[in-house]
Amino acid sequence: MYRLPTRIGLHRFTMRTVIGLSLLWYLPVSAQDASTTDSQTEKGRALFAEANNYLMTMPARALNTLQNNLPFLQYLSPEEQFDWYFATYRAAKSMDKSAIATQALESLVEYDVSQFRAHKQVSLLSALGIYFREHQAFAQAGRAFQCAISQSVTIDQKLALSVSLALIFRFQADYESATTMYEAVIRKAKQVGATVHQANGNNNLGVVLLMKGEPLAAAPHFAQALEYNQLAGRRSAMTNSGINLLLSYLLSGQKERYLRLDTRVEHMIKGSTNQSKQAYYAALQVLNQASQQGGADEKMQADFLHNFANIDDYGIQTILARIAPQFGMVGDLPVFMPEKPLPALKDWFEAQAICQQVGKERLSAQQLAADLLATR
């Protein structure tokens, strides 16, 4: 990121800080200087617009544009700088570049977002929630998402954030609260025709039911998620819900449905570059083979363990670790959720007034669900 390494006490000086301090000294600006500044401002805005256009389709190009043109930040307004850093965060997250995403987030929290439009404050809180979740600081993650929900201005934001908050409940093994939230998301998304949120709600509810050991109840939700993801043209999400549906069929003994769906999912996997999804699918193939043969031989166990280790979804690993013995797999399986260091932004978040109105205690899932359903 475009930073100056200077530190005074605990305060980190960024380019934005330097710009602010420069205003303490007034120097006459010539017409030529003003013209140059205007030109650089327009160039910076054009570069950001270009990066923003590529954010969803070509995140690598967007990230390169943003990182290679950081000197133009000094010519932009604080709100435009915030947008620049947030686009950097989004591009880095989509490419799994966690270090760059964290640096961008650390820059974002230095801005007084109360001066910006409301949706930017919600976006920052959502990013903080994800950050805390990834660092296993679930209490802070839940508060960040809950605060974002309370300040969100659109039903689309509320639905997306409700899914994120329900995921925190799931990570805390509060399956009842997670179920309540996902059911509310599905119901509200259906009311407003939000296909993507219907897909997300159904898929996540299916995972909760699998974690509770209810594959027969989970299957219809994965089937709905697969249908909605197809309608929305979300190929990666289709692959995910398709594999989840395969797992529910395998666990509930629906062999014919498994075989019919398997051909379709295999085609999806061939078009995917996601190694975790490929490993998940391969692990199911091993389990299915073991089921047909009445147990797993040494090679199957080695293949399953190899694929299991390459799955980066904690929830799926937890499910597979629990059911593996049913298919003759022996030995402990290392579930993916290593201990994380205390997140650097935890103390900053606790000291902010940004979410004081939410308080330290989270609202009940029933109240949150009721609020979501009452939203117009």
mmCIF file of C-alpha atoms in Angstrom:
data_model
loop_
_atom_site.group_PDB
_atom_site.id
_atom_site.type_symbol
_atom_site.label_atom_id
_atom_site.label_comp_id
_atom_site.label_asym_id
_atom_site.label_seq_id
_atom_site.Cartn_x
_atom_site.Cartn_y
_atom_site.Cartn_z
ATOM 1 C CA MET A 1 0.000 0.000 0.000
ATOM 2 C CA TYR A 2 1.080 3.621 -0.449
ATOM 3 C CA ARG A 3 2.328 4.282 3.071
ATOM 4 C CA LEU A 4 5.061 6.234 4.769
ATOM 5 C CA PRO A 5 6.797 4.083 7.387
ATOM 6 C CA THR A 6 7.107 6.928 9.906
ATOM 7 C CA ARG A 7 5.506 6.305 13.277
ATOM 8 C CA ILE A 8 4.924 8.795 16.096
ATOM 9 C CA GLY A 9 3.717 6.957 19.165
ATOM 10 C CA LEU A 10 1.039 4.544 18.051
ATOM 11 C CA HIS A 11 -0.140 6.644 15.129
ATOM 12 C CA ARG A 12 0.649 5.389 11.633
ATOM 13 C CA PHE A 13 1.254 8.140 9.120
ATOM 14 C CA THR A 14 -0.252 7.383 5.740
ATOM 15 C CA MET A 15 -0.213 9.502 2.604
ATOM 16 C CA ARG A 16 -3.636 10.811 3.671
ATOM 17 C CA THR A 17 -2.153 12.052 6.959
ATOM 18 C CA VAL A 18 0.630 13.842 5.128
ATOM 19 C CA ILE A 19 -1.899 15.498 2.839
ATOM 20 C CA GLY A 20 -3.851 16.706 5.863
ATOM 21 C CA LEU A 21 -0.754 18.117 7.544
ATOM 22 C CA SER A 22 0.245 19.919 4.369
ATOM 23 C CA LEU A 23 -2.858 22.040 4.717
ATOM 24 C CA LEU A 24 -1.350 23.589 7.856
ATOM 25 C CA TRP A 25 0.933 25.610 5.633
ATOM 26 C CA TYR A 26 -0.567 27.855 3.016
ATOM 27 C CA LEU A 27 1.521 28.378 -0.072
ATOM 28 C CA PRO A 28 0.354 30.389 -3.072
ATOM 29 C CA VAL A 29 -0.617 28.118 -5.920
ATOM 30 C CA SER A 30 -0.013 29.284 -9.450
ATOM 31 C CA ALA A 31 -2.518 28.755 -12.232
ATOM 32 C CA GLN A 32 -0.125 26.249 -13.790
ATOM 33 C CA ASP A 33 0.125 24.307 -10.504
ATOM 34 C CA ALA A 34 -3.653 24.277 -10.191
ATOM 35 C CA SER A 35 -3.986 23.054 -13.743
ATOM 36 C CA THR A 36 -1.490 20.256 -13.077
ATOM 37 C CA THR A 37 -3.357 19.276 -9.919
ATOM 38 C CA ASP A 38 -6.673 19.182 -11.787
ATOM 39 C CA SER A 39 -5.094 17.043 -14.479
ATOM 40 C CA GLN A 40 -3.698 14.592 -11.933
ATOM 41 C CA THR A 41 -7.038 14.449 -10.140
ATOM 42 C CA GLU A 42 -8.853 13.562 -13.344
ATOM 43 C CA LYS A 43 -6.184 10.986 -14.189
ATOM 44 C CA GLY A 44 -6.571 9.401 -10.749
ATOM 45 C CA ARG A 45 -10.350 9.275 -11.132
ATOM 46 C CA ALA A 46 -10.019 7.715 -14.582
ATOM 47 C CA LEU A 47 -7.657 5.039 -13.262
ATOM 48 C CA PHE A 48 -10.041 4.219 -10.412
ATOM 49 C CA ALA A 49 -12.982 4.001 -12.843
ATOM 50 C CA GLU A 50 -10.978 1.617 -15.025
ATOM 51 C CA ALA A 51 -10.082 -0.587 -12.052
ATOM 52 C CA ASN A 52 -13.660 -0.539 -10.797
ATOM 53 C CA ASN A 53 -14.920 -1.695 -14.197
ATOM 54 C CA TYR A 54 -12.674 -4.758 -14.006
ATOM 55 C CA LEU A 55 -13.317 -5.515 -10.332
ATOM 56 C CA MET A 56 -15.800 -8.349 -10.900
ATOM 57 C CA THR A 57 -14.567 -9.808 -14.190
ATOM 58 C CA MET A 58 -10.780 -9.327 -13.988
ATOM 59 C CA PRO A 59 -9.809 -8.666 -10.353
ATOM 60 C CA ALA A 60 -6.089 -9.188 -11.080
ATOM 61 C CA ARG A 61 -6.139 -6.359 -13.602
ATOM 62 C CA ALA A 62 -8.100 -4.151 -11.200
ATOM 63 C CA LEU A 63 -5.635 -4.824 -8.389
ATOM 64 C CA ASN A 64 -2.621 -4.117 -10.582
ATOM 65 C CA THR A 65 -4.128 -0.826 -11.741
ATOM 66 C CA LEU A 66 -4.825 0.281 -8.182
ATOM 67 C CA GLN A 67 -1.473 -0.756 -6.737
ATOM 68 C CA ASN A 68 0.621 0.574 -9.607
ATOM 69 C CA ASN A 69 -0.922 4.046 -9.452
ATOM 70 C CA LEU A 70 -0.950 4.822 -5.731
ATOM 71 C CA PRO A 71 0.768 8.256 -6.122
ATOM 72 C CA PHE A 72 -2.488 9.571 -7.633
ATOM 73 C CA LEU A 73 -4.202 9.078 -4.253
ATOM 74 C CA GLN A 74 -2.806 12.393 -3.020
ATOM 75 C CA TYR A 75 -4.898 14.262 -5.605
ATOM 76 C CA LEU A 76 -8.190 12.620 -4.618
ATOM 77 C CA SER A 77 -10.667 13.559 -1.904
ATOM 78 C CA PRO A 78 -10.798 11.476 1.313
ATOM 79 C CA GLU A 79 -13.994 9.784 0.124
ATOM 80 C CA GLU A 80 -12.406 8.918 -3.220
ATOM 81 C CA GLN A 81 -9.340 7.559 -1.394
ATOM 82 C CA PHE A 82 -11.640 5.384 0.715
ATOM 83 C CA ASP A 83 -13.223 4.025 -2.482
ATOM 84 C CA TRP A 84 -9.752 3.298 -3.874
ATOM 85 C CA TYR A 85 -8.703 1.326 -0.792
ATOM 86 C CA PHE A 86 -12.034 -0.497 -0.646
ATOM 87 C CA ALA A 87 -11.730 -1.550 -4.298
ATOM 88 C CA THR A 88 -8.214 -2.785 -3.477
ATOM 89 C CA TYR A 89 -9.651 -4.775 -0.568
ATOM 90 C CA ARG A 90 -12.337 -6.362 -2.742
ATOM 91 C CA ALA A 91 -9.943 -7.264 -5.539
ATOM 92 C CA ALA A 92 -7.442 -8.759 -3.105
ATOM 93 C CA LYS A 93 -10.143 -10.785 -1.316
ATOM 94 C CA SER A 94 -11.429 -12.237 -4.574
ATOM 95 C CA MET A 95 -7.866 -13.357 -5.379
ATOM 96 C CA ASP A 96 -7.186 -14.753 -1.864
ATOM 97 C CA LYS A 97 -4.388 -12.227 -1.314
ATOM 98 C CA SER A 98 -5.022 -11.848 2.403
ATOM 99 C CA ALA A 99 -1.988 -9.701 3.206
ATOM 100 C CA ILE A 100 -2.948 -7.054 0.648
ATOM 101 C CA ALA A 101 -6.594 -7.180 1.749
ATOM 102 C CA THR A 102 -5.591 -6.654 5.388
ATOM 103 C CA GLN A 103 -3.340 -3.713 4.476
ATOM 104 C CA ALA A 104 -6.217 -2.109 2.566
ATOM 105 C CA LEU A 105 -8.561 -2.658 5.513
ATOM 106 C CA GLU A 106 -6.073 -1.076 7.903
ATOM 107 C CA SER A 107 -6.038 1.975 5.626
ATOM 108 C CA LEU A 108 -9.836 2.070 5.482
ATOM 109 C CA VAL A 109 -10.279 2.273 9.260
ATOM 110 C CA GLU A 110 -8.212 5.473 9.357
ATOM 111 C CA TYR A 111 -11.003 7.389 7.628
ATOM 112 C CA ASP A 112 -13.918 9.015 9.418
ATOM 113 C CA VAL A 113 -16.631 7.197 7.467
ATOM 114 C CA SER A 114 -19.368 9.153 9.240
ATOM 115 C CA GLN A 115 -18.590 11.913 6.730
ATOM 116 C CA PHE A 116 -19.359 9.623 3.783
ATOM 117 C CA ARG A 117 -22.560 8.159 2.405
ATOM 118 C CA ALA A 118 -24.226 5.572 4.643
ATOM 119 C CA HIS A 119 -23.541 2.539 2.459
ATOM 120 C CA LYS A 120 -19.782 3.055 2.821
ATOM 121 C CA GLN A 121 -19.982 2.752 6.579
ATOM 122 C CA VAL A 122 -21.951 -0.479 6.116
ATOM 123 C CA SER A 123 -19.344 -1.746 3.644
ATOM 124 C CA LEU A 124 -16.543 -1.075 6.134
ATOM 125 C CA LEU A 125 -18.400 -2.845 8.935
ATOM 126 C CA SER A 126 -19.034 -5.831 6.673
ATOM 127 C CA ALA A 127 -15.338 -6.018 5.783
ATOM 128 C CA LEU A 128 -14.464 -5.833 9.478
ATOM 129 C CA GLY A 129 -16.901 -8.647 10.215
ATOM 130 C CA ILE A 130 -15.205 -10.846 7.622
ATOM 131 C CA TYR A 131 -11.790 -9.890 9.003
ATOM 132 C CA PHE A 132 -12.761 -10.829 12.560
ATOM 133 C CA ARG A 133 -14.421 -14.048 11.409
ATOM 134 C CA GLU A 134 -11.272 -15.122 9.580
ATOM 135 C CA HIS A 135 -9.275 -14.444 12.766
ATOM 136 C CA GLN A 136 -11.786 -16.452 14.830
ATOM 137 C CA ALA A 137 -12.763 -13.361 16.833
ATOM 138 C CA PHE A 138 -16.396 -14.389 16.552
ATOM 139 C CA ALA A 139 -17.773 -12.041 19.215
ATOM 140 C CA GLN A 140 -16.375 -9.007 17.381
ATOM 141 C CA ALA A 141 -17.444 -10.416 14.007
ATOM 142 C CA GLY A 142 -21.006 -10.854 15.217
ATOM 143 C CA ARG A 143 -21.148 -7.310 16.567
ATOM 144 C CA ALA A 144 -19.728 -5.869 13.355
ATOM 145 C CA PHE A 145 -22.308 -7.668 11.221
ATOM 146 C CA GLN A 146 -25.121 -6.812 13.621
ATOM 147 C CA CYS A 147 -24.080 -3.159 13.591
ATOM 148 C CA ALA A 148 -23.903 -3.189 9.785
ATOM 149 C CA ILE A 149 -27.418 -4.648 9.602
ATOM 150 C CA SER A 150 -28.741 -1.881 11.862
ATOM 151 C CA GLN A 151 -27.251 0.768 9.568
ATOM 152 C CA SER A 152 -27.907 -0.841 6.187
ATOM 153 C CA VAL A 153 -30.132 1.107 3.849
ATOM 154 C CA THR A 154 -31.218 -1.519 1.317
ATOM 155 C CA ILE A 155 -32.887 -4.902 1.574
ATOM 156 C CA ASP A 156 -30.046 -6.367 -0.493
ATOM 157 C CA GLN A 157 -27.539 -5.280 2.167
ATOM 158 C CA LYS A 158 -29.694 -6.616 4.988
ATOM 159 C CA LEU A 159 -30.057 -10.025 3.319
ATOM 160 C CA ALA A 160 -26.336 -10.375 2.592
ATOM 161 C CA LEU A 161 -25.364 -9.282 6.100
ATOM 162 C CA SER A 162 -27.942 -11.588 7.686
ATOM 163 C CA VAL A 163 -26.335 -14.528 5.872
ATOM 164 C CA SER A 164 -22.936 -13.415 7.206
ATOM 165 C CA LEU A 165 -24.238 -13.089 10.764
ATOM 166 C CA ALA A 166 -25.891 -16.511 10.580
ATOM 167 C CA LEU A 167 -22.520 -17.950 9.578
ATOM 168 C CA ILE A 168 -21.078 -16.600 12.838
ATOM 169 C CA PHE A 169 -23.821 -18.424 14.737
ATOM 170 C CA ARG A 170 -22.887 -21.584 12.840
ATOM 171 C CA PHE A 171 -19.200 -21.237 13.689
ATOM 172 C CA GLN A 172 -20.208 -20.885 17.323
ATOM 173 C CA ALA A 173 -22.228 -24.119 17.000
ATOM 174 C CA ASP A 174 -25.435 -22.171 17.706
ATOM 175 C CA TYR A 175 -27.328 -24.101 15.042
ATOM 176 C CA GLU A 176 -30.758 -23.015 16.275
ATOM 177 C CA SER A 177 -29.947 -19.327 15.804
ATOM 178 C CA ALA A 178 -28.284 -19.995 12.457
ATOM 179 C CA THR A 179 -31.349 -21.903 11.266
ATOM 180 C CA THR A 180 -33.675 -19.096 12.372
ATOM 181 C CA MET A 181 -31.639 -16.523 10.465
ATOM 182 C CA TYR A 182 -31.308 -18.584 7.280
ATOM 183 C CA GLU A 183 -35.026 -19.385 7.237
ATOM 184 C CA ALA A 184 -35.784 -15.651 7.534
ATOM 185 C CA VAL A 185 -33.353 -14.876 4.704
ATOM 186 C CA ILE A 186 -34.973 -17.481 2.442
ATOM 187 C CA ARG A 187 -38.467 -16.210 3.200
ATOM 188 C CA LYS A 188 -37.614 -12.521 2.715
ATOM 189 C CA ALA A 189 -35.524 -13.177 -0.400
ATOM 190 C CA LYS A 190 -38.460 -15.033 -1.925
ATOM 191 C CA GLN A 191 -40.759 -12.084 -1.152
ATOM 192 C CA VAL A 192 -38.516 -9.597 -2.952
ATOM 193 C CA GLY A 193 -37.303 -11.927 -5.700
ATOM 194 C CA ALA A 194 -33.662 -11.880 -4.581
ATOM 195 C CA THR A 195 -32.499 -15.062 -6.293
ATOM 196 C CA VAL A 196 -28.878 -14.893 -5.137
ATOM 197 C CA HIS A 197 -29.881 -14.539 -1.491
ATOM 198 C CA GLN A 198 -32.370 -17.400 -1.848
ATOM 199 C CA ALA A 199 -29.490 -19.538 -3.111
ATOM 200 C CA ASN A 200 -27.160 -18.473 -0.300
ATOM 201 C CA GLY A 201 -29.800 -18.984 2.362
ATOM 202 C CA ASN A 202 -30.740 -22.450 1.134
ATOM 203 C CA ASN A 203 -27.159 -23.614 0.684
ATOM 204 C CA ASN A 204 -26.106 -22.433 4.140
ATOM 205 C CA LEU A 205 -29.187 -23.878 5.798
ATOM 206 C CA GLY A 206 -28.388 -27.190 4.126
ATOM 207 C CA VAL A 207 -24.887 -27.115 5.624
ATOM 208 C CA VAL A 208 -26.339 -26.465 9.087
ATOM 209 C CA LEU A 209 -28.654 -29.456 8.690
ATOM 210 C CA LEU A 210 -25.715 -31.629 7.609
ATOM 211 C CA MET A 211 -23.782 -30.509 10.681
ATOM 212 C CA LYS A 212 -26.777 -31.531 12.774
ATOM 213 C CA GLY A 213 -26.744 -34.955 11.094
ATOM 214 C CA GLU A 214 -29.892 -34.441 9.008
ATOM 215 C CA PRO A 215 -28.872 -35.136 5.369
ATOM 216 C CA LEU A 216 -32.400 -36.031 4.243
ATOM 217 C CA ALA A 217 -33.673 -32.621 5.378
ATOM 218 C CA ALA A 218 -30.631 -30.877 3.887
ATOM 219 C CA ALA A 219 -31.039 -32.271 0.350
ATOM 220 C CA PRO A 220 -34.050 -30.136 -0.748
ATOM 221 C CA HIS A 221 -32.244 -26.957 0.348
ATOM 222 C CA PHE A 222 -29.157 -27.824 -1.694
ATOM 223 C CA ALA A 223 -31.390 -28.656 -4.664
ATOM 224 C CA GLN A 224 -33.051 -25.239 -4.336
ATOM 225 C CA ALA A 225 -29.660 -23.546 -4.026
ATOM 226 C CA LEU A 226 -28.451 -25.322 -7.171
ATOM 227 C CA GLU A 227 -31.532 -24.151 -9.085
ATOM 228 C CA TYR A 228 -31.285 -20.538 -7.904
ATOM 229 C CA ASN A 229 -27.552 -20.372 -8.571
ATOM 230 C CA GLN A 230 -28.198 -21.636 -12.095
ATOM 231 C CA LEU A 231 -30.856 -18.966 -12.617
ATOM 232 C CA ALA A 232 -28.405 -16.324 -11.400
ATOM 233 C CA GLY A 233 -25.609 -17.650 -13.607
ATOM 234 C CA ARG A 234 -23.266 -18.241 -10.646
ATOM 235 C CA ARG A 235 -21.069 -21.072 -11.884
ATOM 236 C CA SER A 236 -18.810 -21.343 -8.840
ATOM 237 C CA ALA A 237 -21.775 -21.302 -6.453
ATOM 238 C CA MET A 238 -23.541 -23.900 -8.632
ATOM 239 C CA THR A 239 -20.543 -26.195 -8.254
ATOM 240 C CA ASN A 240 -20.524 -25.753 -4.491
ATOM 241 C CA SER A 241 -24.225 -26.439 -3.992
ATOM 242 C CA GLY A 242 -24.011 -29.354 -6.435
ATOM 243 C CA ILE A 243 -21.269 -31.063 -4.421
ATOM 244 C CA ASN A 244 -23.176 -30.377 -1.200
ATOM 245 C CA LEU A 245 -26.246 -32.030 -2.735
ATOM 246 C CA LEU A 246 -24.127 -35.047 -3.701
ATOM 247 C CA LEU A 247 -22.966 -35.339 -0.090
ATOM 248 C CA SER A 248 -26.533 -35.211 1.223
ATOM 249 C CA TYR A 249 -27.563 -37.942 -1.247
ATOM 250 C CA LEU A 250 -24.601 -40.085 -0.219
ATOM 251 C CA LEU A 251 -25.351 -39.742 3.487
ATOM 252 C CA SER A 252 -29.079 -40.371 3.095
ATOM 253 C CA GLY A 253 -28.555 -43.452 0.920
ATOM 254 C CA GLN A 254 -30.129 -41.997 -2.235
ATOM 255 C CA LYS A 255 -27.810 -43.893 -4.600
ATOM 256 C CA GLU A 256 -29.759 -43.382 -7.833
ATOM 257 C CA ARG A 257 -30.016 -39.639 -7.300
ATOM 258 C CA TYR A 258 -26.310 -39.542 -6.473
ATOM 259 C CA LEU A 259 -25.418 -41.246 -9.749
ATOM 260 C CA ARG A 260 -27.695 -38.994 -11.826
ATOM 261 C CA LEU A 261 -26.331 -35.839 -10.262
ATOM 262 C CA ASP A 262 -22.718 -37.002 -10.299
ATOM 263 C CA THR A 263 -22.390 -36.654 -14.085
ATOM 264 C CA ARG A 264 -23.574 -33.060 -13.908
ATOM 265 C CA VAL A 265 -21.299 -32.145 -11.007
ATOM 266 C CA GLU A 266 -18.316 -33.817 -12.670
ATOM 267 C CA HIS A 267 -18.848 -31.519 -15.652
ATOM 268 C CA MET A 268 -18.935 -28.491 -13.326
ATOM 269 C CA ILE A 269 -15.729 -29.582 -11.598
ATOM 270 C CA LYS A 270 -13.888 -29.880 -14.903
ATOM 271 C CA GLY A 271 -14.659 -26.230 -15.549
ATOM 272 C CA SER A 272 -13.534 -25.103 -12.097
ATOM 273 C CA THR A 273 -10.063 -23.955 -11.071
ATOM 274 C CA ASN A 274 -10.877 -24.023 -7.357
ATOM 275 C CA GLN A 275 -8.635 -26.633 -5.758
ATOM 276 C CA SER A 276 -10.717 -26.853 -2.602
ATOM 277 C CA LYS A 277 -13.878 -27.703 -4.553
ATOM 278 C CA GLN A 278 -11.943 -30.237 -6.630
ATOM 279 C CA ALA A 279 -10.646 -31.870 -3.441
ATOM 280 C CA TYR A 280 -14.146 -31.891 -1.902
ATOM 281 C CA TYR A 281 -15.590 -33.626 -4.961
ATOM 282 C CA ALA A 282 -12.714 -36.122 -5.084
ATOM 283 C CA ALA A 283 -13.206 -36.937 -1.389
ATOM 284 C CA LEU A 284 -16.886 -37.725 -2.047
ATOM 285 C CA GLN A 285 -15.921 -40.006 -4.912
ATOM 286 C CA VAL A 286 -13.680 -41.965 -2.545
ATOM 287 C CA LEU A 287 -16.451 -42.206 0.053
ATOM 288 C CA ASN A 288 -18.923 -43.365 -2.573
ATOM 289 C CA GLN A 289 -16.484 -46.011 -3.776
ATOM 290 C CA ALA A 290 -15.929 -47.185 -0.198
ATOM 291 C CA SER A 291 -19.705 -47.350 0.293
ATOM 292 C CA GLN A 292 -20.102 -49.569 -2.765
ATOM 293 C CA GLN A 293 -17.280 -51.880 -1.673
ATOM 294 C CA GLY A 294 -18.389 -52.106 1.952
ATOM 295 C CA GLY A 295 -15.323 -50.324 3.329
ATOM 296 C CA ALA A 296 -12.135 -48.455 2.487
ATOM 297 C CA ASP A 297 -8.835 -50.092 1.600
ATOM 298 C CA GLU A 298 -5.430 -48.532 2.294
ATOM 299 C CA LYS A 299 -5.286 -46.622 -0.999
ATOM 300 C CA MET A 300 -8.769 -45.176 -0.499
ATOM 301 C CA GLN A 301 -7.830 -43.986 2.968
ATOM 302 C CA ALA A 302 -4.672 -42.312 1.631
ATOM 303 C CA ASP A 303 -6.619 -40.665 -1.209
ATOM 304 C CA PHE A 304 -9.327 -39.472 1.146
ATOM 305 C CA LEU A 305 -6.821 -38.008 3.610
ATOM 306 C CA HIS A 306 -4.988 -36.207 0.790
ATOM 307 C CA ASN A 307 -8.204 -34.664 -0.541
ATOM 308 C CA PHE A 308 -9.474 -33.827 2.934
ATOM 309 C CA ALA A 309 -6.301 -31.838 3.653
ATOM 310 C CA ASN A 310 -6.899 -29.699 0.551
ATOM 311 C CA ILE A 311 -10.421 -28.605 1.513
ATOM 312 C CA ASP A 312 -10.371 -25.071 2.948
ATOM 313 C CA ASP A 313 -13.966 -24.991 4.203
ATOM 314 C CA TYR A 314 -14.101 -25.546 7.971
ATOM 315 C CA GLY A 315 -17.760 -26.546 7.950
ATOM 316 C CA ILE A 316 -17.325 -29.174 5.224
ATOM 317 C CA GLN A 317 -14.202 -30.557 6.876
ATOM 318 C CA THR A 318 -16.083 -30.857 10.158
ATOM 319 C CA ILE A 319 -18.868 -32.824 8.468
ATOM 320 C CA LEU A 320 -16.463 -35.116 6.594
ATOM 321 C CA ALA A 321 -14.397 -35.762 9.725
ATOM 322 C CA ARG A 322 -17.520 -36.839 11.561
ATOM 323 C CA ILE A 323 -18.909 -39.145 8.869
ATOM 324 C CA ALA A 324 -15.617 -40.681 7.640
ATOM 325 C CA PRO A 325 -15.754 -43.653 10.065
ATOM 326 C CA GLN A 326 -19.093 -44.680 8.531
ATOM 327 C CA PHE A 327 -17.184 -45.440 5.328
ATOM 328 C CA GLY A 328 -14.329 -47.324 6.958
ATOM 329 C CA MET A 329 -11.919 -44.411 7.284
ATOM 330 C CA VAL A 330 -9.732 -44.675 10.369
ATOM 331 C CA GLY A 331 -7.595 -42.213 12.289
ATOM 332 C CA ASP A 332 -8.058 -38.594 13.293
ATOM 333 C CA LEU A 333 -8.620 -36.012 10.580
ATOM 334 C CA PRO A 334 -7.091 -32.533 11.119
ATOM 335 C CA VAL A 335 -9.982 -30.099 10.711
ATOM 336 C CA PHE A 336 -8.978 -26.828 9.016
ATOM 337 C CA MET A 337 -9.177 -24.034 11.571
ATOM 338 C CA PRO A 338 -5.714 -23.297 12.907
ATOM 339 C CA GLU A 339 -5.270 -20.973 15.847
ATOM 340 C CA LYS A 340 -5.016 -17.385 14.696
ATOM 341 C CA PRO A 341 -3.223 -14.501 16.428
ATOM 342 C CA LEU A 342 -5.320 -11.798 18.054
ATOM 343 C CA PRO A 343 -6.490 -9.548 15.202
ATOM 344 C CA ALA A 344 -4.657 -6.236 15.099
ATOM 345 C CA LEU A 345 -7.883 -4.266 14.645
ATOM 346 C CA LYS A 346 -9.658 -5.729 17.673
ATOM 347 C CA ASP A 347 -8.573 -2.977 20.082
ATOM 348 C CA TRP A 348 -9.362 -0.305 17.490
ATOM 349 C CA PHE A 349 -12.862 -1.730 16.993
ATOM 350 C CA GLU A 350 -13.552 -1.886 20.731
ATOM 351 C CA ALA A 351 -12.534 1.774 21.121
ATOM 352 C CA GLN A 352 -14.761 3.118 18.351
ATOM 353 C CA ALA A 353 -18.113 4.793 18.818
ATOM 354 C CA ILE A 354 -19.125 3.435 15.421
ATOM 355 C CA CYS A 355 -21.176 0.597 16.908
ATOM 356 C CA GLN A 356 -21.835 1.687 20.464
ATOM 357 C CA GLN A 357 -25.561 1.813 19.825
ATOM 358 C CA VAL A 358 -25.524 -1.945 19.228
ATOM 359 C CA GLY A 359 -23.854 -2.632 22.552
ATOM 360 C CA LYS A 360 -21.739 -5.556 23.666
ATOM 361 C CA GLU A 361 -24.539 -8.110 23.664
ATOM 362 C CA ARG A 362 -25.886 -9.475 20.417
ATOM 363 C CA LEU A 363 -29.594 -9.462 19.696
ATOM 364 C CA SER A 364 -31.418 -12.775 19.603
ATOM 365 C CA ALA A 365 -31.759 -14.518 16.267
ATOM 366 C CA GLN A 366 -35.526 -14.360 16.681
ATOM 367 C CA GLN A 367 -35.448 -10.556 17.004
ATOM 368 C CA LEU A 368 -33.010 -10.167 14.106
ATOM 369 C CA ALA A 369 -35.123 -12.442 11.934
ATOM 370 C CA ALA A 370 -38.301 -10.546 12.844
ATOM 371 C CA ASP A 371 -36.617 -7.228 11.976
ATOM 372 C CA LEU A 372 -35.503 -8.603 8.614
ATOM 373 C CA LEU A 373 -38.970 -9.896 7.737
ATOM 374 C CA ALA A 374 -40.512 -6.561 8.722
ATOM 375 C CA THR A 375 -38.207 -4.601 6.393
ATOM 376 C CA ARG A 376 -39.919 -3.022 3.393
#
